[in-house]
Steps between C-alpha positions, in 0.01 A plus 500: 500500500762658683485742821793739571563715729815768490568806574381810348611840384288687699550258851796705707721162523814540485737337300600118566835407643784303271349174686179386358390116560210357271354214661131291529279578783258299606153661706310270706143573384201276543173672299426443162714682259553334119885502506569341891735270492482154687811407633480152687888471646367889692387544844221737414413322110300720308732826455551806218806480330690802414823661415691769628791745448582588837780760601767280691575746763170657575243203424303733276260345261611677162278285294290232529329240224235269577472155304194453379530222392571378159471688196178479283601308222452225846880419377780450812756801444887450369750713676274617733762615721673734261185625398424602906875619544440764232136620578581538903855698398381721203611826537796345705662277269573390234619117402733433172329205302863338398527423848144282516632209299654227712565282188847322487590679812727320729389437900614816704592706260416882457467763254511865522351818325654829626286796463641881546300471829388127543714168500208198433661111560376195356543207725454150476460294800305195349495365096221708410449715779623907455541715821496881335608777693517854465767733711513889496774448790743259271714584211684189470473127445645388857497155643436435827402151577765265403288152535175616276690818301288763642517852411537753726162627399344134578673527821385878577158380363486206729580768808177719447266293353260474805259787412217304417557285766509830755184643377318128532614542869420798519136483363430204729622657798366850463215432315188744559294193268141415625359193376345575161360273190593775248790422336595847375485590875791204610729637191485888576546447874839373443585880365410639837 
């Protein structure tokens, strides 16, 4: 089972900025709901785990998924995080499969796909691991970082990456939450 929540047509939102940050967000919530999450290493351990595609600038929720755990066939899921990255951003994005495969790829390298609008990058940090990022404000393949080979959309990336983060710090210290055991109640109150 999956729970989103986005925006839609008829909700007078306007349209998201060029700097959107998916991310995991954890909810401190302590009744019984069949998908908390207990997180031992956590100060508060039993928590709702969810992801977001928040608007860099503004902190604005533009949609949210809630993990629910794993999927029915009781299975664990591959490539869970691409799967998330292109729920939260459709209608946003769009991702190029040629640049998933991280397959004979050497250590900080990149590759590029240039769009008539959109420049995507390809970059690997780690044997295995793929950083993929998608520009509307680029239109070349610039390096910035001389030690790791960053682009200059890594390094523009890396700059306004902290919406998630904002509207955590935001919810916690403007929260109008009262103590509840519904669980639907701890996930909606983050919208308000």
């Amino acid at each position: 089972m999956r729970l989103t929540l986005s925006q839609t047509q008829d909700q007078p939102i306007s349209s998201p900025a060029p700097n959107i940050t998916v991310d995991e967000q954890l909810m401190p919530f302590m009744g019984r709901c069949p998908f908390r999450q207990y997180i031992l290493s956590k100060p508060t351990k039993y928590e709702i785990k969810n992801w977001a595609a928040c608007d860099a600038g503004s902190s604005y929720a533009w949609n949210l998924q809630v993990y629910t755990g794993k999927p029915d066939g009781g299975a664990p899921e591959k490539n869970q995080g691409i799967r998330v990255i292109l729920d939260v951003t459709q209608g946003l994005r769009e991702l190029a499969p040629q640049l998933m495969n991280t397959r004979n790829r050497p250590i900080d390298s990149s590759k590029f796909v240039f769009m008539a609008d959109i420049s995507l990058v390809s970059y690997v940090p780690k044997k295995g691991k793929n950083v993929v990022l998608m520009s509307t404000l680029h239109r070349d393949g610039r390096i910035c970082g001389q030690e790791h080979q960053k682009t200059e959309i890594i390094m523009d990336y890396n700059a306004t990456k902290g919406g998630v983060e904002n509207v955590d710090k935001l919810v916690t210290g403007y929260s109008c939450r009262s103590r509840t055991l519904r669980w639907p109640l701890v996930i909606f109150n983050i919208l308000t």
